[in-house]
XYZ file of C-alpha atoms in Angstrom:
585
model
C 15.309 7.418 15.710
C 11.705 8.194 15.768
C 11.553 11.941 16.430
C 8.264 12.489 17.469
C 8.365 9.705 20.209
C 11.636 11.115 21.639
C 9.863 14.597 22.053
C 7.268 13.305 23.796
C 9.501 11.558 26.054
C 11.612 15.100 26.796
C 8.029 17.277 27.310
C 6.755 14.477 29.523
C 9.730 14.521 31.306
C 9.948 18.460 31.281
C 6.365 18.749 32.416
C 6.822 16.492 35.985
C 9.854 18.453 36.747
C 8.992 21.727 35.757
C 5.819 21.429 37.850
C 7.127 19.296 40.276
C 4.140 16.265 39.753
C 4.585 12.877 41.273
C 4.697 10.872 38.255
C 4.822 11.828 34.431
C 2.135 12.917 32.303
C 1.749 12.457 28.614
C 3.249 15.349 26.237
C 1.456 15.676 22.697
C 3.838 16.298 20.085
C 2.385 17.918 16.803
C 5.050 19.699 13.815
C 4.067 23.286 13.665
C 1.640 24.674 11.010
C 4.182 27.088 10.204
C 7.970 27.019 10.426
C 8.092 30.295 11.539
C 6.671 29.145 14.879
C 9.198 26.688 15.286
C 9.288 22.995 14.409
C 7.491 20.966 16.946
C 4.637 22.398 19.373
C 4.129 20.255 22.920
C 0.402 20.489 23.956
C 1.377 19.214 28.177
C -0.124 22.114 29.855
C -3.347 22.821 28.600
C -5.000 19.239 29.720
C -3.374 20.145 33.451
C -4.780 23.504 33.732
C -8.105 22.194 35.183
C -6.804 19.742 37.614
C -3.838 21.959 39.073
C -6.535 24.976 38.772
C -4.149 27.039 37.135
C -3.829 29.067 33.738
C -2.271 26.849 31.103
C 0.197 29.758 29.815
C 1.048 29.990 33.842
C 1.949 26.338 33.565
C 3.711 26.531 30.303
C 6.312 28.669 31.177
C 8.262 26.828 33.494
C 7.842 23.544 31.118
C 9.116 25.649 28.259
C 12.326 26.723 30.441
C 12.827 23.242 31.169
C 12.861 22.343 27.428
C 15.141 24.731 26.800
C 17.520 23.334 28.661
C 18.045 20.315 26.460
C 20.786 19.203 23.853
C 18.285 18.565 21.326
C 15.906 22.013 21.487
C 17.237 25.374 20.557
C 14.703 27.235 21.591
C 11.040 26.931 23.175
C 8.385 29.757 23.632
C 4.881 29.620 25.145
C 2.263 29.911 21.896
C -1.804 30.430 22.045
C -3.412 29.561 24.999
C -1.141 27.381 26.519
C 1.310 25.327 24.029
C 5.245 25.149 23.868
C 6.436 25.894 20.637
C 10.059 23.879 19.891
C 13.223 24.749 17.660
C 14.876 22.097 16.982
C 19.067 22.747 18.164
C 21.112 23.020 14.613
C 23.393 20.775 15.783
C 21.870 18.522 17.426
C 19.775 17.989 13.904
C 23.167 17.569 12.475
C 24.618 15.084 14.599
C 21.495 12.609 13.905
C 21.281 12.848 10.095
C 25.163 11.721 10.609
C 23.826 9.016 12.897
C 21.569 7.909 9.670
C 23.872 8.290 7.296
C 26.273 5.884 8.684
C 23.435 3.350 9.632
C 23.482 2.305 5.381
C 21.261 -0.594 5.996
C 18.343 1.420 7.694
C 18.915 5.179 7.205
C 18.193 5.416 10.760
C 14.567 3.870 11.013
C 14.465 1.273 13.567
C 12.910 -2.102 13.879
C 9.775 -2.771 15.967
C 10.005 -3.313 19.535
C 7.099 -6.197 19.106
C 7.018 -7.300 15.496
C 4.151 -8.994 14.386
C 3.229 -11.941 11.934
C 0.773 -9.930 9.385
C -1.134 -11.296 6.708
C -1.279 -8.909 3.379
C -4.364 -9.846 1.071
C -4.106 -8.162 -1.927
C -4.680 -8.572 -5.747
C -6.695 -11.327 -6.083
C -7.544 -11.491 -10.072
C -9.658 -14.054 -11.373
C -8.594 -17.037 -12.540
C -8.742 -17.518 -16.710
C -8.981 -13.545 -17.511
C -7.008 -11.145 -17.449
C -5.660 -8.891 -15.286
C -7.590 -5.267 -15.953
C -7.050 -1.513 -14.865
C -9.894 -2.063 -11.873
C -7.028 -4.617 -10.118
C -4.308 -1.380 -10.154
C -5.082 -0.202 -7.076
C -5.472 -3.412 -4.852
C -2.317 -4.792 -6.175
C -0.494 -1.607 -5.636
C -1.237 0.169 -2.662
C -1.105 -3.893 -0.942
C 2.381 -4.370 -2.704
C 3.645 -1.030 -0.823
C 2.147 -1.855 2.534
C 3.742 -5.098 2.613
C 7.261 -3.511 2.094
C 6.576 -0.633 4.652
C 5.350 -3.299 7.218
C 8.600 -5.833 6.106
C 10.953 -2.975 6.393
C 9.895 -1.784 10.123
C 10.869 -5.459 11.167
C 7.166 -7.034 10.400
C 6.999 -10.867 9.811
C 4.636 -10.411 6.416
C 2.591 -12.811 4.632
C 2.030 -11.878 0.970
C -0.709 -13.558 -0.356
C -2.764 -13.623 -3.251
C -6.661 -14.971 -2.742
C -7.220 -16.308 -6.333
C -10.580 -16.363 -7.809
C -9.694 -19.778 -8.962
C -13.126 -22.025 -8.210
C -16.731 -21.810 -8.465
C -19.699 -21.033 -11.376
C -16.997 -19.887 -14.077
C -15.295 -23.230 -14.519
C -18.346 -25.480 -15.223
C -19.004 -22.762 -18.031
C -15.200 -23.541 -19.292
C -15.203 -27.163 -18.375
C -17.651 -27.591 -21.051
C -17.373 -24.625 -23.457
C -14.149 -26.350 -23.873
C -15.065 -29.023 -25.135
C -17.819 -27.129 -27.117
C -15.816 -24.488 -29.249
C -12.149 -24.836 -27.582
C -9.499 -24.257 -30.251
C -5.963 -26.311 -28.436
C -3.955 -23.922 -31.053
C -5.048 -20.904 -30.041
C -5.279 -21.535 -26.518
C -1.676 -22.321 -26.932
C -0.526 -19.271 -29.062
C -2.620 -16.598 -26.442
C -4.222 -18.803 -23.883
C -6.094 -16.402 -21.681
C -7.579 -14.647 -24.877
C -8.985 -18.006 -25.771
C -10.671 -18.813 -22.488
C -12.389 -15.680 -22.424
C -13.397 -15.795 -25.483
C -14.665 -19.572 -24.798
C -16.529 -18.363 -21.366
C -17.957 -15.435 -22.852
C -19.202 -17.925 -25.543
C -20.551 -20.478 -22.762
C -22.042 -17.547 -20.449
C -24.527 -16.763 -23.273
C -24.970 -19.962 -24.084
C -26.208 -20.475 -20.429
C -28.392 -17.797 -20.113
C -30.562 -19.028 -22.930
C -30.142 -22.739 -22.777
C -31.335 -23.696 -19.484
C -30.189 -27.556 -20.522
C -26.502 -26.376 -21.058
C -26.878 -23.986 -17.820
C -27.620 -27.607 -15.856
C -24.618 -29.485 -17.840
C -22.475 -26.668 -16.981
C -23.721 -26.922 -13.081
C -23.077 -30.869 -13.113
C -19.377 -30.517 -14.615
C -19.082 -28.325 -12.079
C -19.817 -30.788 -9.061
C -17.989 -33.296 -11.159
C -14.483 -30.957 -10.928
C -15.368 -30.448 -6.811
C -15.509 -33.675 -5.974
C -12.442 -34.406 -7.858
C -13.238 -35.678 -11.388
C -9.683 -36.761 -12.749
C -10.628 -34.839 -16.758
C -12.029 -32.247 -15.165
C -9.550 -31.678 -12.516
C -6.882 -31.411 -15.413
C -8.928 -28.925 -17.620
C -8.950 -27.083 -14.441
C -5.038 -27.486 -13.058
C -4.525 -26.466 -17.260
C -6.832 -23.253 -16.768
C -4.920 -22.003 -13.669
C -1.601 -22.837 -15.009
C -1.964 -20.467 -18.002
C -3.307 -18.228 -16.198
C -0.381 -17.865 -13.875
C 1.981 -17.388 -17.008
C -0.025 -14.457 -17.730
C -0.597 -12.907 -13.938
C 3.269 -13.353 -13.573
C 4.194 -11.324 -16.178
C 1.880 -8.323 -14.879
C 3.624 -8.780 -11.234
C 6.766 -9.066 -13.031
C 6.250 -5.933 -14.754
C 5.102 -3.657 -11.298
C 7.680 -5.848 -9.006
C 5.738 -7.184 -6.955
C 5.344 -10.771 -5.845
C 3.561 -13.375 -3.555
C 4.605 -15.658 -0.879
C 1.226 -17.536 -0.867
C -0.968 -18.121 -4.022
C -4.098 -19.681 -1.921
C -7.148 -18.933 -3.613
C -10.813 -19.884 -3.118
C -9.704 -23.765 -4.551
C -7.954 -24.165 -1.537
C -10.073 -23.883 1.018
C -13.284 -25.980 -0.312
C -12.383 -29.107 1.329
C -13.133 -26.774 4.845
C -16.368 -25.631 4.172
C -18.898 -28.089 5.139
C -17.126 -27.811 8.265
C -17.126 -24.049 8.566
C -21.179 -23.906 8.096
C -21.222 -26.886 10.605
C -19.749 -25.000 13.234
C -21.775 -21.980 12.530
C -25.230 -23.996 12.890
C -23.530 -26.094 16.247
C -22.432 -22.608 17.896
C -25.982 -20.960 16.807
C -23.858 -18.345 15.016
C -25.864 -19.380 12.413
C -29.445 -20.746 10.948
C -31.190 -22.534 8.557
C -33.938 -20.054 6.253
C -35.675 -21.826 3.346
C -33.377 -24.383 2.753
C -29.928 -21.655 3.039
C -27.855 -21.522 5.888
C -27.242 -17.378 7.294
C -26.115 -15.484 9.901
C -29.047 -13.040 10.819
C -27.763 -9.935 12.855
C -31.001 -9.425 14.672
C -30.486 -13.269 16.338
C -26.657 -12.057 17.153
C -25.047 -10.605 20.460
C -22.196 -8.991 20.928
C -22.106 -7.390 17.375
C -22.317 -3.575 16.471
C -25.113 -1.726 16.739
C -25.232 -0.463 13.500
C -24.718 -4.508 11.876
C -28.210 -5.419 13.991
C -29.985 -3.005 11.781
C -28.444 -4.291 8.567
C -31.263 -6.664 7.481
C -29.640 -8.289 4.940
C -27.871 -11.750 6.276
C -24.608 -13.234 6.003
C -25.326 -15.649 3.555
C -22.832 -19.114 4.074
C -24.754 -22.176 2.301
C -27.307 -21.739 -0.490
C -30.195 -23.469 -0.604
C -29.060 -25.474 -3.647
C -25.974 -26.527 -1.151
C -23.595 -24.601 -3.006
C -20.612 -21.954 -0.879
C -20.301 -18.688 -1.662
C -17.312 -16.521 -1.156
C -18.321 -15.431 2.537
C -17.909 -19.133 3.648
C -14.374 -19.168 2.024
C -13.080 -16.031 3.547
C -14.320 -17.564 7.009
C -12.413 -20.749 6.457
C -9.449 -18.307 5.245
C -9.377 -16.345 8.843
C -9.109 -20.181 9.843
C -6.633 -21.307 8.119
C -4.524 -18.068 8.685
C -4.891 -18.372 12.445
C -4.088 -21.886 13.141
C -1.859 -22.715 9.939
C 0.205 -19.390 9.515
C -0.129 -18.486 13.630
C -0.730 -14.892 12.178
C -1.359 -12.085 14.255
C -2.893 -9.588 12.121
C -4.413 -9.755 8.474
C -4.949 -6.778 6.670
C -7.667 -7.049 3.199
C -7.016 -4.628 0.444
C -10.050 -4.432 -1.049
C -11.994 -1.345 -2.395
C -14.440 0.675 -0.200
C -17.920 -1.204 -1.970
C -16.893 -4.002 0.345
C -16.926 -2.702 3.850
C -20.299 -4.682 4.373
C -19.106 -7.956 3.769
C -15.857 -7.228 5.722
C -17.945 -5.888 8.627
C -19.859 -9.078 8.525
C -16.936 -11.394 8.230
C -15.099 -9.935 10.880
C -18.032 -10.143 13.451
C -18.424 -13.477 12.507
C -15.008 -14.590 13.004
C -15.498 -12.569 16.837
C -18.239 -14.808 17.331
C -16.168 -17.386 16.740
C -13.477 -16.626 18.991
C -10.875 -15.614 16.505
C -8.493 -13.170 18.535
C -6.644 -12.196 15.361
C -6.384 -8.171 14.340
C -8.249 -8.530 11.068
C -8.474 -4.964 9.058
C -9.909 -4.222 5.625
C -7.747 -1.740 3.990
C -10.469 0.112 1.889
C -9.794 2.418 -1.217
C -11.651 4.904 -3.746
C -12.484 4.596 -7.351
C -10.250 5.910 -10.117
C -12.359 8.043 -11.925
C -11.406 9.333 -16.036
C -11.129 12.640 -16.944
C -14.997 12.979 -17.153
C -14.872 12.354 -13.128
C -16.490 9.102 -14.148
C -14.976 5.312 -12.883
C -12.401 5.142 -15.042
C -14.092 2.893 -17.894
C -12.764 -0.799 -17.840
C -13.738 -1.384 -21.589
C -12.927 0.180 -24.190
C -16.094 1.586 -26.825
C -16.107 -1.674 -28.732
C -16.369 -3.290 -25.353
C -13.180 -4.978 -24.782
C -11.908 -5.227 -21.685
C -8.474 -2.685 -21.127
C -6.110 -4.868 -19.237
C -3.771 -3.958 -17.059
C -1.011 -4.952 -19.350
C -2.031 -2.652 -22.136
C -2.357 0.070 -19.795
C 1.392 -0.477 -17.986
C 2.577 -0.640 -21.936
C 1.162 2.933 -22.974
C 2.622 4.058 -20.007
C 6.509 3.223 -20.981
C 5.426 4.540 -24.666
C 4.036 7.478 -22.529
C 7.569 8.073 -20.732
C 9.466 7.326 -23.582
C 8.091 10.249 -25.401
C 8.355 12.615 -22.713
C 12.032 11.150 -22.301
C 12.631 12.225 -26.201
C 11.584 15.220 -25.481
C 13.623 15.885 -22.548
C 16.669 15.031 -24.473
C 16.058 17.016 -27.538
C 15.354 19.946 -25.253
C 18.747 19.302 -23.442
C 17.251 18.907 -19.975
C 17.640 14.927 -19.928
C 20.212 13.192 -20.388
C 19.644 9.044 -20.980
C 22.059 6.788 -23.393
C 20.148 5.001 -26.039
C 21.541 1.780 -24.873
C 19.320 2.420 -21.448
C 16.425 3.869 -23.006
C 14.319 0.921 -22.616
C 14.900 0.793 -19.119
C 14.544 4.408 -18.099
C 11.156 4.408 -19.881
C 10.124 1.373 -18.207
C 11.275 2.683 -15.357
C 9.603 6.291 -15.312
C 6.328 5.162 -16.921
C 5.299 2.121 -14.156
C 6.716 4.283 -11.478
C 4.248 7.317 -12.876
C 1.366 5.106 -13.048
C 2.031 3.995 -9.345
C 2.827 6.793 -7.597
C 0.073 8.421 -9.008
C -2.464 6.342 -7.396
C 0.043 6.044 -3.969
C 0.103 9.741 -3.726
C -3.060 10.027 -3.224
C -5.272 9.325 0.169
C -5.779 5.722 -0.367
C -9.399 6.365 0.944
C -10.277 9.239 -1.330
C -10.863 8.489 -5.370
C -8.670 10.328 -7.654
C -8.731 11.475 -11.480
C -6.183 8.803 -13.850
C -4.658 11.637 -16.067
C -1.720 10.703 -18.187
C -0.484 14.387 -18.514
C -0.214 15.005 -15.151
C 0.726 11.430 -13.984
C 3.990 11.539 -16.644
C 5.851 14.954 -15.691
C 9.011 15.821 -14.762
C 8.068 19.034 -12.500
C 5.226 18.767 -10.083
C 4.602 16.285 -7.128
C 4.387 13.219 -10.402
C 6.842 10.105 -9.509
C 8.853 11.071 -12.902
C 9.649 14.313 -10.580
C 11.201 12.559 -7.487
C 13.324 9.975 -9.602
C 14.746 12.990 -11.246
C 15.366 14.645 -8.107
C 17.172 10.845 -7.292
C 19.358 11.014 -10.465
C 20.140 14.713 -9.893
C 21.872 13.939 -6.868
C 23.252 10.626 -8.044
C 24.886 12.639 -10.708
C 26.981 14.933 -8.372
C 29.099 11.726 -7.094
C 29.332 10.070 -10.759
C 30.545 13.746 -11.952
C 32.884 14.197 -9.507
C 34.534 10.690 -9.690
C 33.215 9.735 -6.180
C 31.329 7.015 -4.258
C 27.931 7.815 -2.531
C 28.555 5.554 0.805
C 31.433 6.855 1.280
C 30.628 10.305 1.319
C 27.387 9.634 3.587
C 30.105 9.633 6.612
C 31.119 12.610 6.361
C 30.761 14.870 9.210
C 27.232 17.372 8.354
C 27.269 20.898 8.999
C 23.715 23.170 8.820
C 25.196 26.265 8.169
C 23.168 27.646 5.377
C 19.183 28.196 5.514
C 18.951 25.660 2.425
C 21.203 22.896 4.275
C 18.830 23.400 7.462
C 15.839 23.051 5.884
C 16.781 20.083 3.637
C 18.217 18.650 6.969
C 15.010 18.687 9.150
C 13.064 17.144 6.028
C 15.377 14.726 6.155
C 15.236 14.004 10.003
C 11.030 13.166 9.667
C 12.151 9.940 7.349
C 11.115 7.290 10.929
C 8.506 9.012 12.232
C 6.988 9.052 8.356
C 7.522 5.243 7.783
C 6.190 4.612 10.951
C 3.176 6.578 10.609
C 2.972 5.215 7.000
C 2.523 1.768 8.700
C 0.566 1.978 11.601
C -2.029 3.926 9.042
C -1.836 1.708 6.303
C -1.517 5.071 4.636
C 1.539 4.926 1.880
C 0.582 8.491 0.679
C 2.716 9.472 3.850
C 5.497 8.307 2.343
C 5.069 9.828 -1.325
C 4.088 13.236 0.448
C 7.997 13.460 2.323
C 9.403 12.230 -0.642
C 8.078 14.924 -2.506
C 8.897 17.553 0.142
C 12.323 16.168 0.810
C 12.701 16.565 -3.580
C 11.710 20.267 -3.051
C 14.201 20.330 -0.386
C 17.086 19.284 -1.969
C 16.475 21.012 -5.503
C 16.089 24.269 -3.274
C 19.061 22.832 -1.632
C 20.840 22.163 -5.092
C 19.994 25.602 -6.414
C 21.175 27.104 -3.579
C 24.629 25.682 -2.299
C 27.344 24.555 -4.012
C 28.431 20.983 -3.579
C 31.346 20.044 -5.869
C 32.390 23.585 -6.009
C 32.694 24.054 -2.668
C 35.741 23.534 -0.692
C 36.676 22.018 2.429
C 34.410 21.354 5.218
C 31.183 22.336 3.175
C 32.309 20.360 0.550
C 32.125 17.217 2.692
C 29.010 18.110 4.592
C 27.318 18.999 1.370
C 28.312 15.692 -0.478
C 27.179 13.645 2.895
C 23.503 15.533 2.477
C 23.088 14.769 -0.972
C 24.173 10.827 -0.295
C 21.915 11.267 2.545
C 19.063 12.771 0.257
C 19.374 10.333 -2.593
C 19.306 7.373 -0.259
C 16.631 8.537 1.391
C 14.971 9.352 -1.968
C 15.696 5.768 -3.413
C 14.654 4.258 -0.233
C 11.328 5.849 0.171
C 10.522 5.094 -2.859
C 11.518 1.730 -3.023
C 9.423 1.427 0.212
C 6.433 2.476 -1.733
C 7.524 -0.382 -4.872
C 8.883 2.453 -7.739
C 12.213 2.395 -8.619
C 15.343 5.052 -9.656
C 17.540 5.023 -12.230
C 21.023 6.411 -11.530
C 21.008 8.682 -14.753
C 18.409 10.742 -16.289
């Protein structure tokens, strides 16, 4: 059940009969800044006061009475100038988290009315290096907005727009064939061809002969040289081996692995259309969209003097004319609806551009770049992506030191006697904890705002850090293993709210919709990590507080069907946001 939307439905309703209008009007529904107050406020009145040219408060009153009147609402007062402050009916709460709990499959979140076909780009590593700490937060925060969209009933599209074509692979092509060692690019291939391009790259920048032999193997692999085609298919193919075990390591995975390769056969035809529709023009031998010849396009993209570069004058595509072809593809190929870019915040030009192009153009489809912030050291400067003797620190190294990272802290857990993990499962509960700590780290935060990568913080078991919440899931995992008995079926047991504790672990636990919900329709998976957290403080005040193996009777049932209710909810959640639990900790 989505809470929220239900309460607006009861104040709108409450507002036409309490002041007898011919038709409804639209309740606001906010949660109260403080639970004191209540747990919902209704903002109906206020907006009416002009137009029936009486006092809000006047109005309020009989709406309030109304509302008071309902199954679901306790209690409602008139607050401030003119709002109706709610309390939620204990029982009513009661009989809904027992609605969720027996819905095992969902935990009460329903599907879309209208689900959508939704394209999520996200990732997108080049092709022959590896994968380093600047692609965390793309690959993340698109990873967990694929699941949240998937899970409310979504048709999504995963897919990963390779850098896979273009400058870098005449540079290989030939500094192959130039220094390539076939041993070591078979022991550690994607070390080799780095250390090959880096070789070539230098090689270019002084050698304008070998710059021009690179440029010509280049055309040669485009228009489908047979050797060079293979170098190329090899390039990709190692590469892949070494993406897959990154995605393997942080769960996540593709449906579509289209990158820029795949589209080059479209884009004479893409910059054809653009010159035919007058989208676009010629300009010293380029082709480019220049706002100031545009209609129809935002104010603030006429000013922007610098074009939309499709075709350079040398004939060659740049990334712009791929992501156009892209849209085009994902329209009439995938029949998509939406498409959704996870891409950091120094792009919002280019995806401002694209996107008016593709209006231009006629394309009808929802397209939405999903910006983010930097992720900035301890020094509050972008966290470095070399290292001092200027190596690059890959993303693989960096997941590593995190499950060394939580396998200390996991030591020293046990030797305190506050943890409890087998040696046999060690390895997993480290891997576990540390990629879970390095995730919800970054998908705590604001996706928008940047955020300081501190391992200290990031790896601790108290705090609002992702080791915290998957302790809070063993915790109450732990109550059914220790008393012999199984989660599910507990979870149908019939809830009581009796004590302050159960209540207020109950209403956290009656936000879970509306959060996913919001979470979605925001593209904002912080939502999620921020009720996870609060619904951990909940239960551990919750678990401090009340008795649930100890108890007898009655509150021994209700209490063992709010902690299967919690940890569900807990492993859920989390799972929505791509970091797992283990069962014991």
């Amino acid at each position: 059940m989505l809470l929220e939307r239900y309460l607006e439905s009861l104040g709108s309703d409450a507002i036409q009969k309490a002041l007898g209008l011919d038709g409804p009007r639209p309740a606001i529904v906010r949660p109260t800044t403080d639970p004191k107050f209540g747990d919902f406020q209704i903002n109906g009145a206020m907006p009416l006061g002009k137009e029936l040219g009486k006092p809000p408060r006047e109005l309020a009153q009989p709406i309030a009475e109304v509302l008071t009147g309902v199954d679901a609402i306790e209690k409602a007062e008139v607050a401030g100038p003119g709002f109706v402050n709610i309390h939620l009916a204990t029982d009513w709460i009661a009989s809904k988290l027992h609605e969720a709990a027996r819905d095992a499959g969902r935990d009460g979140v329903p599907v879309v009315e209208e689900p959508s076909k939704i394209v999520v780009d996200f990732s997108s590593p080049n092709i022959a290096k590896q994968m380093h700490v600047g692609h965390l937060r793309s690959t993340i925060i698109g990873d967990a907005l694929a699941r949240i969209l998937s899970f409310m009933g979504h048709e999504v599209v995963r897919d990963n727009h390779l850098g896979d074509w273009g400058t870098q692979f005449g540079l290989l092509i030939i500094g192959m064939r130039e220094w390539g060692d076939e041993a070591a690019l078979q022991a550690d291939p994607i070390v080799e061809l780095e250390r090959v391009y880096k070789l070539a790259s230098e090689r270019a920048g002084n050698d304008q002969a070998f710059a021009e032999q690179a440029r010509v193997e280049l055309a040669k692999l485009q228009s489908g040289d047979t050797e060079n085609r293979r170098l190329w298919e090899h390039f990709v193919e190692v590469s892949r081996g070494n993406l897959d075990a990154v995605y393997d390591e942080l769960d996540v995975s593709f449906d579509l692995w289209l990158g820029e390769s795949a589209y080059h056969d479209a884009l004479p035809g893409v910059v054809e259309e653009l010159l035919q529709r007058g989208i676009a023009r010629e300009d010293e031998g380029a082709v480019c969209v220049f706002w100031e010849d545009v209609n129809d396009v935002p104010k603030a993209l006429r000013k922007q003097k610098t074009p939309f570069i499709v075709q350079k004058k040398d004939g060659a595509f740049l990334y712009s004319t791929t992501d156009i072809a892209t849209v085009l593809y994902r329209r009439d190929a995938l029949h998509a609806d939406r498409a959704l870019y996870v891409v950091d915040n120094r792009q919002g030009l280019h995806f401002q551009q694209l996107f008016a192009v593709m209006k231009l153009l006629g394309v009808d489809m929802d397209l939405e770049h999903i910006g983010f912030g930097t992720v900035l050291g301890r020094d509050g400067k972008p966290l470095r992506t070399r290292d001092a003797s200027g190596n690059v620190i890959t993303l693989a190294s960096l997941l590593e030191e995190s499950k060394q990272r939580a396998r200390q802290r996991i030591e020293e857990g046990i030797a305190e006697g506050r943890l409890r993990v087998r040696p046999e499962e060690m390895d997993e509960v480290s891997r576990v904890v540390g990629i879970g700590a390095v995730k919800y780290a970054d998908l705590r935060q604001n996706r928008l705002s940047d955020y300081q990568f501190d391992w200290d913080k990031m790896i601790s078991f108290q705090g609002n850090a992702g080791p915290y919440l998957q302790y809070a899931y063993a915790r109450s995992a732990s109550i059914f293993a220790k008393g012999g008995l199984d989660m599910e079926a507990a979870a149908n047991a019939t809830i009581a709210l009796d004590a302050p504790a159960e209540l207020a672990l109950g209403k956290q636990l009656l936000r879970f919709s509306d959060v996913v919900y919001q979470a979605g329709a925001t593209s904002q998976p912080h939502l999620i990590c921020e009720h996870i957290y609060e619904l951990a403080r909940a239960f551990n005040g919750f678990y401090a507080e009340c008795p649930v193996l100890d108890a007898e009777g009655a509150s021994r049932e209700s209490r063992l069907g709010l902690t299967a209710l919690t940890a569900r909810q807990i492993r859920r959640g989390l799972g929505l946001v791509g970091i797992g639990v283990v069962d014991r900790m």
